[in-house]
Coordinates of C-alpha atoms and ligand atoms in Angstrom, one line a residue:
M1 CA 0.0 0.0 0.0
R2 CA 1.4 3.4 -1.0
C3 CA 1.1 6.3 1.5
L4 CA 1.4 9.8 0.2
V5 CA 1.6 12.9 2.3
R6 CA 1.2 16.4 0.9
S7 CA 3.6 17.7 3.5
S8 CA 5.4 20.9 2.5
F9 CA 2.4 22.3 0.5
K10 CA 0.1 21.6 3.5
I11 CA 2.3 23.3 6.0
R12 CA 2.7 26.5 4.0
Q13 CA -1.0 26.6 3.3
L14 CA -1.9 26.2 7.0
F15 CA 0.6 28.5 8.6
G16 CA 2.1 30.7 5.9
S17 CA 0.0 33.9 6.4
R18 CA 0.3 34.0 10.2
D19 CA 2.4 36.5 12.1
C20 CA 4.9 34.0 13.4
S21 CA 6.4 35.9 16.3
S22 CA 3.0 36.7 17.9
Y23 CA 1.9 33.0 17.4
V24 CA 5.0 31.8 19.1
S25 CA 4.6 34.2 22.0
R26 CA 0.9 33.2 22.4
M27 CA 1.9 29.5 22.5
R28 CA 4.7 30.1 25.0
Y29 CA 2.3 32.1 27.1
L30 CA -0.2 29.3 27.2
M31 CA 2.5 26.8 28.0
R32 CA 3.5 29.0 31.0
L33 CA -0.1 29.2 32.2
K34 CA -0.3 25.4 32.1
E35 CA 2.7 25.1 34.3
D36 CA 2.2 28.0 36.7
D37 CA -1.0 27.9 38.7
E38 CA -0.7 31.4 40.1
A39 CA 0.0 33.0 36.7
C40 CA -3.1 31.1 35.4
L41 CA -5.3 32.3 38.2
R42 CA -4.1 35.9 37.4
A43 CA -4.7 35.4 33.7
L44 CA -8.3 34.2 34.5
Q45 CA -9.1 37.6 36.1
S46 CA -8.6 39.4 32.7
G47 CA -9.6 36.5 30.5
S48 CA -12.8 35.7 28.5
V49 CA -15.0 32.9 29.7
L50 CA -17.3 30.5 27.7
L51 CA -20.2 29.4 29.9
Y52 CA -21.8 26.0 29.8
H53 CA -24.7 24.5 31.7
K54 CA -24.4 20.8 32.2
L55 CA -22.1 20.9 29.1
A56 CA -24.5 22.9 26.9
P57 CA -22.8 26.1 25.7
L58 CA -24.3 29.5 26.1
L59 CA -25.1 31.2 22.8
M60 CA -26.5 34.6 21.9
R61 CA -28.9 35.3 19.1
T62 CA -27.8 38.2 16.9
E63 CA -30.1 40.8 15.4
R64 CA -29.8 39.0 12.1
G65 CA -31.1 35.8 13.6
M66 CA -27.7 34.1 13.7
Y67 CA -25.9 32.7 16.8
Q68 CA -22.6 33.7 18.3
L69 CA -20.7 33.2 21.5
P70 CA -21.3 36.0 24.0
A71 CA -18.1 38.0 24.9
L72 CA -18.2 37.4 28.6
Q73 CA -15.2 38.6 30.7
A74 CA -14.3 37.1 34.1
T75 CA -15.6 40.2 35.8
D76 CA -19.0 39.7 34.1
V77 CA -19.1 36.1 35.4
K78 CA -18.3 37.4 38.9
G79 CA -21.1 39.9 38.6
I80 CA -23.6 37.1 37.6
L81 CA -22.5 34.9 40.5
G82 CA -22.9 37.9 42.8
K83 CA -26.4 38.7 41.6
L84 CA -27.4 35.0 42.1
G85 CA -25.9 35.1 45.6
K86 CA -23.3 32.5 44.7
D87 CA -19.6 32.3 45.7
E88 CA -17.3 34.1 43.2
Q89 CA -14.8 31.2 43.8
L90 CA -16.8 29.1 41.3
L91 CA -15.0 31.2 38.6
N92 CA -11.8 29.5 39.6
S93 CA -13.0 26.1 38.4
S94 CA -12.7 27.5 34.8
V95 CA -10.4 25.6 32.5
L96 CA -7.9 27.1 30.1
I97 CA -8.8 26.5 26.4
G98 CA -6.7 29.0 24.4
C99 CA -5.6 32.5 23.7
S100 CA -7.3 34.8 21.2
D101 CA -5.4 36.5 18.3
D102 CA -5.4 39.7 20.4
N103 CA -3.7 37.8 23.4
V104 CA -6.8 37.4 25.6
P105 CA -6.6 34.0 27.5
Q106 CA -9.8 32.0 27.0
F107 CA -11.5 29.8 29.6
S108 CA -14.5 27.6 29.8
L109 CA -16.7 27.2 32.9
D110 CA -19.7 24.9 33.6
V111 CA -22.3 26.6 35.8
G112 CA -24.5 23.5 36.0
S113 CA -24.9 24.0 39.7
L114 CA -26.8 27.3 39.0
E115 CA -30.4 27.7 37.9
Q116 CA -30.2 27.6 34.1
A117 CA -33.0 30.2 33.4
A118 CA -31.6 32.7 35.8
V119 CA -28.1 32.6 34.2
E120 CA -29.7 32.8 30.7
E121 CA -31.7 35.9 31.7
L122 CA -28.7 37.7 33.2
C123 CA -26.5 36.9 30.2
G124 CA -29.2 37.5 27.5
G125 CA -28.3 34.2 26.0
V126 CA -29.5 30.6 25.9
F127 CA -27.8 27.3 26.7
I128 CA -28.0 25.0 23.6
D129 CA -27.1 21.3 23.4
L130 CA -23.7 21.1 21.7
R131 CA -25.0 18.9 18.9
K132 CA -27.2 21.8 17.8
A133 CA -24.8 24.7 18.9
F134 CA -21.9 23.2 16.9
F135 CA -23.9 23.7 13.6
L136 CA -25.2 27.2 14.5
L137 CA -21.8 28.8 15.1
K138 CA -19.6 30.2 12.3
G139 CA -15.8 30.0 11.7
P140 CA -13.5 29.3 14.6
E141 CA -16.2 29.5 17.3
A142 CA -17.5 26.0 16.6
P143 CA -14.1 24.2 17.3
L144 CA -13.5 26.5 20.3
V145 CA -16.8 25.7 21.9
S146 CA -16.3 21.9 21.2
K147 CA -12.8 22.1 22.8
G148 CA -14.2 23.9 25.8
Q149 CA -16.9 21.3 26.3
A150 CA -14.4 18.4 25.7
L151 CA -12.1 19.6 28.5
L152 CA -15.0 20.3 31.0
R153 CA -16.4 16.8 30.2
W154 CA -13.0 15.2 30.8
H155 CA -12.7 16.8 34.2
Q156 CA -16.3 15.8 35.1
T157 CA -15.5 12.2 34.4
H158 CA -12.0 11.8 35.7
G159 CA -12.4 12.8 39.3
F160 CA -10.8 9.6 40.6
C161 CA -7.6 7.7 40.1
S162 CA -8.2 4.3 38.3
T163 CA -5.5 2.7 40.4
T164 CA -6.1 3.9 44.0
G165 CA -9.7 5.0 43.7
Q166 CA -8.7 8.2 45.4
P167 CA -9.8 11.7 44.2
T168 CA -7.5 13.4 41.6
Q169 CA -6.7 17.1 41.8
R170 CA -6.5 19.3 38.8
N171 CA -3.9 22.0 38.1
Q172 CA -5.3 25.6 37.7
A173 CA -5.3 25.5 33.9
G174 CA -7.1 22.1 33.9
S175 CA -4.5 20.6 31.6
Q176 CA -3.9 17.6 33.9
R177 CA -5.1 15.8 37.1
V178 CA -2.9 14.2 39.7
C179 CA -3.7 11.4 42.2
L180 CA -2.6 12.7 45.6
A181 CA -2.2 9.1 46.8
N182 CA 0.3 7.7 44.2
G183 CA 1.3 10.8 42.2
A184 CA -0.1 9.4 38.9
T185 CA -0.7 12.2 36.4
Y186 CA -3.7 12.0 34.0
Y187 CA -4.0 14.1 30.8
P188 CA -7.1 14.8 28.7
Q189 CA -7.6 12.3 26.0
M190 CA -9.1 12.0 22.5
A191 CA -9.9 8.7 20.8
P192 CA -8.1 8.5 17.4
V193 CA -10.4 7.7 14.5
V194 CA -9.5 7.3 10.8
I195 CA -12.1 8.6 8.4
V196 CA -11.6 7.6 4.8
L197 CA -13.1 8.5 1.4
V198 CA -12.6 5.5 -0.8
S199 CA -12.5 6.0 -4.6
D200 CA -12.1 3.6 -7.5
G201 CA -10.9 6.5 -9.7
R202 CA -14.3 7.3 -11.2
R203 CA -16.7 7.0 -8.2
C204 CA -16.5 7.4 -4.4
L205 CA -17.9 5.2 -1.7
L206 CA -20.2 6.5 1.0
A207 CA -22.1 4.6 3.7
R208 CA -24.7 5.1 6.3
Q209 CA -25.3 3.6 9.8
S210 CA -28.9 3.1 10.8
G211 CA -28.6 5.8 13.4
F212 CA -27.7 8.5 10.8
P213 CA -30.4 11.1 9.8
R214 CA -32.5 9.7 6.9
G215 CA -30.8 10.1 3.6
M216 CA -27.4 11.0 4.9
Y217 CA -24.3 9.1 3.7
S218 CA -20.8 9.7 5.0
A219 CA -17.2 8.5 4.5
L220 CA -16.2 5.3 6.3
A221 CA -14.8 5.8 9.8
G222 CA -13.4 3.7 12.5
F223 CA -11.6 3.9 15.9
C224 CA -7.9 2.9 15.9
D225 CA -7.2 -0.3 17.8
I226 CA -4.5 0.0 20.4
G227 CA -1.0 -0.2 18.7
E228 CA -2.3 0.4 15.2
T229 CA -0.9 3.0 12.7
V230 CA -3.3 5.2 10.8
E231 CA -2.5 3.1 7.7
E232 CA -3.4 -0.1 9.5
T233 CA -6.6 1.2 10.9
L234 CA -7.7 2.6 7.5
R235 CA -6.9 -0.7 5.7
R236 CA -8.7 -2.8 8.4
E237 CA -11.8 -0.6 8.6
V238 CA -12.3 -0.6 4.8
A239 CA -11.9 -4.4 4.8
E240 CA -14.2 -4.9 7.8
E241 CA -17.0 -2.5 6.8
V242 CA -17.2 -2.9 3.0
G243 CA -14.9 -5.9 2.2
L244 CA -12.5 -4.0 -0.1
E245 CA -8.7 -4.0 -0.3
V246 CA -7.2 -0.5 -0.2
E247 CA -4.3 0.1 -2.6
S248 CA -3.1 3.6 -1.7
L249 CA -3.9 6.4 0.7
L250 CA -3.4 10.1 0.9
Y251 CA -3.5 12.2 4.2
S252 CA -5.9 15.1 3.9
G253 CA -6.4 16.7 7.4
S254 CA -7.6 16.3 10.9
Q255 CA -10.3 17.5 13.2
H256 CA -11.4 17.2 16.8
W257 CA -14.9 15.8 16.8
P258 CA -16.9 16.1 20.1
F259 CA -19.6 13.6 19.4
P260 CA -20.4 11.4 21.2
Q261 CA -17.1 12.1 23.1
S262 CA -13.8 13.5 22.1
S263 CA -12.5 11.8 18.9
F264 CA -9.4 12.9 17.0
M265 CA -10.4 12.4 13.3
V266 CA -7.6 11.7 10.9
A267 CA -9.0 12.1 7.4
C268 CA -7.6 10.4 4.3
H269 CA -8.4 9.6 0.7
A270 CA -7.9 6.0 -0.4
T271 CA -8.1 4.1 -3.7
V272 CA -9.2 0.6 -4.6
S273 CA -8.8 -1.1 -7.9
P274 CA -11.9 -0.6 -10.2
D275 CA -11.6 -4.3 -11.0
N276 CA -12.2 -5.2 -7.3
G277 CA -14.8 -2.7 -6.3
E278 CA -17.7 -5.0 -5.4
I279 CA -19.1 -4.0 -2.0
N280 CA -19.5 -6.7 0.6
L281 CA -21.3 -4.9 3.4
D282 CA -20.8 -5.6 7.2
G283 CA -24.5 -5.4 8.0
A284 CA -23.8 -5.2 11.8
E285 CA -22.3 -1.8 11.5
L286 CA -23.6 -0.3 8.3
E287 CA -27.1 -0.1 6.9
D288 CA -26.0 0.6 3.4
A289 CA -22.9 1.5 1.3
Q290 CA -22.9 2.7 -2.3
W291 CA -20.6 4.0 -5.0
F292 CA -21.6 7.6 -6.1
G293 CA -20.6 9.4 -9.3
L294 CA -19.5 13.0 -9.6
D295 CA -22.9 14.3 -10.6
E296 CA -24.7 12.8 -7.6
I297 CA -22.0 14.1 -5.3
E298 CA -22.1 17.6 -6.7
E299 CA -25.8 17.7 -6.2
A300 CA -25.6 16.5 -2.6
L301 CA -22.8 19.0 -1.8
Q302 CA -25.0 21.8 -3.0
R303 CA -28.0 20.8 -0.8
K304 CA -27.7 23.1 2.2
T305 CA -30.4 21.5 4.3
P306 CA -31.9 18.1 3.5
L307 CA -35.2 18.1 1.6
R308 CA -38.1 16.8 3.7
N309 CA -41.0 14.6 2.8
P310 CA -44.4 15.2 4.4
K311 CA -43.5 13.0 7.4
G312 CA -40.6 15.4 8.1
E313 CA -37.9 13.0 7.0
S314 CA -35.4 13.6 4.3
S315 CA -36.0 11.4 1.3
V316 CA -33.0 12.4 -0.8
F317 CA -29.3 11.7 -0.6
W318 CA -27.2 14.2 1.3
V319 CA -23.8 14.4 2.9
P320 CA -22.6 15.7 6.3
P321 CA -22.4 19.5 6.7
S322 CA -19.3 21.6 6.1
Y323 CA -18.1 21.5 9.7
A324 CA -17.7 17.7 9.5
I325 CA -14.3 16.7 8.0
A326 CA -16.2 14.1 5.9
N327 CA -17.6 17.0 3.9
K328 CA -14.1 18.3 3.3
L329 CA -13.0 14.9 2.0
I330 CA -16.0 14.7 -0.4
Q331 CA -15.4 18.3 -1.6
E332 CA -11.8 17.5 -2.3
W333 CA -12.7 14.4 -4.2
A334 CA -15.2 16.3 -6.3
N335 CA -12.6 19.0 -7.1
Q336 CA -10.1 16.4 -8.0
Q337 CA -12.5 14.6 -10.4
K338 CA -13.4 17.9 -12.1
K339 CA -9.7 18.5 -12.8
S340 CA -9.0 15.1 -14.2
Ligands
NAI401 N1 -16.4 14.5 11.7 C1 -16.9 13.7 10.7 O1 -16.9 14.1 9.5 C2 -17.4 12.3 11.0 C3 -17.2 11.8 12.3 N2 -17.5 10.5 12.6 C4 -17.2 10.0 14.0 O2 -16.3 8.9 13.9 C5 -16.5 8.1 15.0 C6 -16.1 6.6 14.7 O3 -17.0 6.1 13.6 P1 -17.7 4.7 13.8 O4 -18.0 4.3 12.4 O5 -18.8 4.8 14.8 O6 -16.5 3.8 14.4 P2 -16.2 2.2 14.3 O7 -16.4 1.7 12.9 O8 -14.9 1.9 14.9 O9 -17.4 1.5 15.1 C7 -17.8 1.9 16.4 C8 -17.6 0.7 17.3 O10 -16.2 0.6 17.6 C9 -16.0 0.2 19.0 N3 -15.0 1.1 19.6 C10 -13.7 0.9 19.6 N4 -13.0 1.9 20.2 C11 -14.0 2.8 20.6 C12 -13.9 4.0 21.3 N5 -12.7 4.6 21.7 N6 -15.0 4.7 21.5 C13 -16.2 4.3 21.0 N7 -16.4 3.1 20.4 C14 -15.2 2.3 20.2 C15 -17.4 0.2 19.6 O11 -17.8 -1.2 19.7 C16 -18.3 1.0 18.7 O12 -19.6 0.5 18.6 C17 -17.9 8.3 15.5 O13 -17.8 8.8 16.8 C18 -18.5 9.4 14.6 O14 -19.1 10.4 15.3 C19 -18.0 9.6 11.6 C20 -18.3 10.1 10.4 C21 -18.0 11.5 10.0
MG402 MG1 -17.4 2.7 11.2

């Protein structure tokens, strides 16, 4: 199996236009905040804070009917806590998630212990389940809100050491937890997943699980088994799910995917021989898999929202929305087909 990586081109494309020195200083600053609890606590006082209620992020509706993240500062959050008669110390349980381009440290905080409606009223926003919020936000706000939720979720589910059973304690940034009994350090985790768009040179292969929304087909995906390389996972998943032997692969990009929990999606294109393209479906995982031609794919890519039949269900073929890396793979394949 051949493995091709568009390395130098990709690196220039991703990072070429950035002001390198300010990027470096921001990353060094974040690194320091992860290591120095007091510096992180000070940074929090002048930082911006994304609020969540039981892991649902707070969004604000704009005058144009769109949604965005409210620009809350730490002082605003203290004000809200004060008005609700709650201890300001709750702010200190925020976790560090990044630093904006204008050098403001960014944190996320779950206020699930407060009354949801009261916080919404004071903020002029609404807490929306991440599955919906993710698709309502534009640009870098969607990945930021998913990162904030992923880190909060990890803390909520890793309060105890799996060896001693004793409570673990987080550092101020929230980048790790330590067991006080045996000193074991735990770091936030993502589960690696390979997502692959298989092509036979003329058509691409998309599949659907029974739990997908009606009519939606996506690229094949599968979790990496322990000890596997990306290439091995890709080859195994394609063999398992559709019974095909991959001949070559090309890395495309990656994405943090928050559903159902944190996955690290590694996206690739792969080819199979047109002479051996007969699909042999694994019915336990997939409901259907089909080869699609360029015309069908282009039509599906242009469908912004799925058409609905009178029962409210989509009856046509559509593909995941632009935020999903599956969409990027399908778009790339279509562009490539048009060139050749
Ligand atoms: N961002 C995107 O464009 C897309 C993302 N995805 C995501 O990819 C992920 C993997 O796709 P699947 O086809 O479901 O994987 P899969 O083909 O590996 O099947 C899932 C099964 O793998 C097992 N498994 C092994 N390790 C697991 C782990 N760490 N977490 C959960 N289950 C594990 C479970 O038995 C589970 O039922 C899904 O979470 C899905 O949300 C899928 C398609 C598009
Ligand atoms: Mg799968």
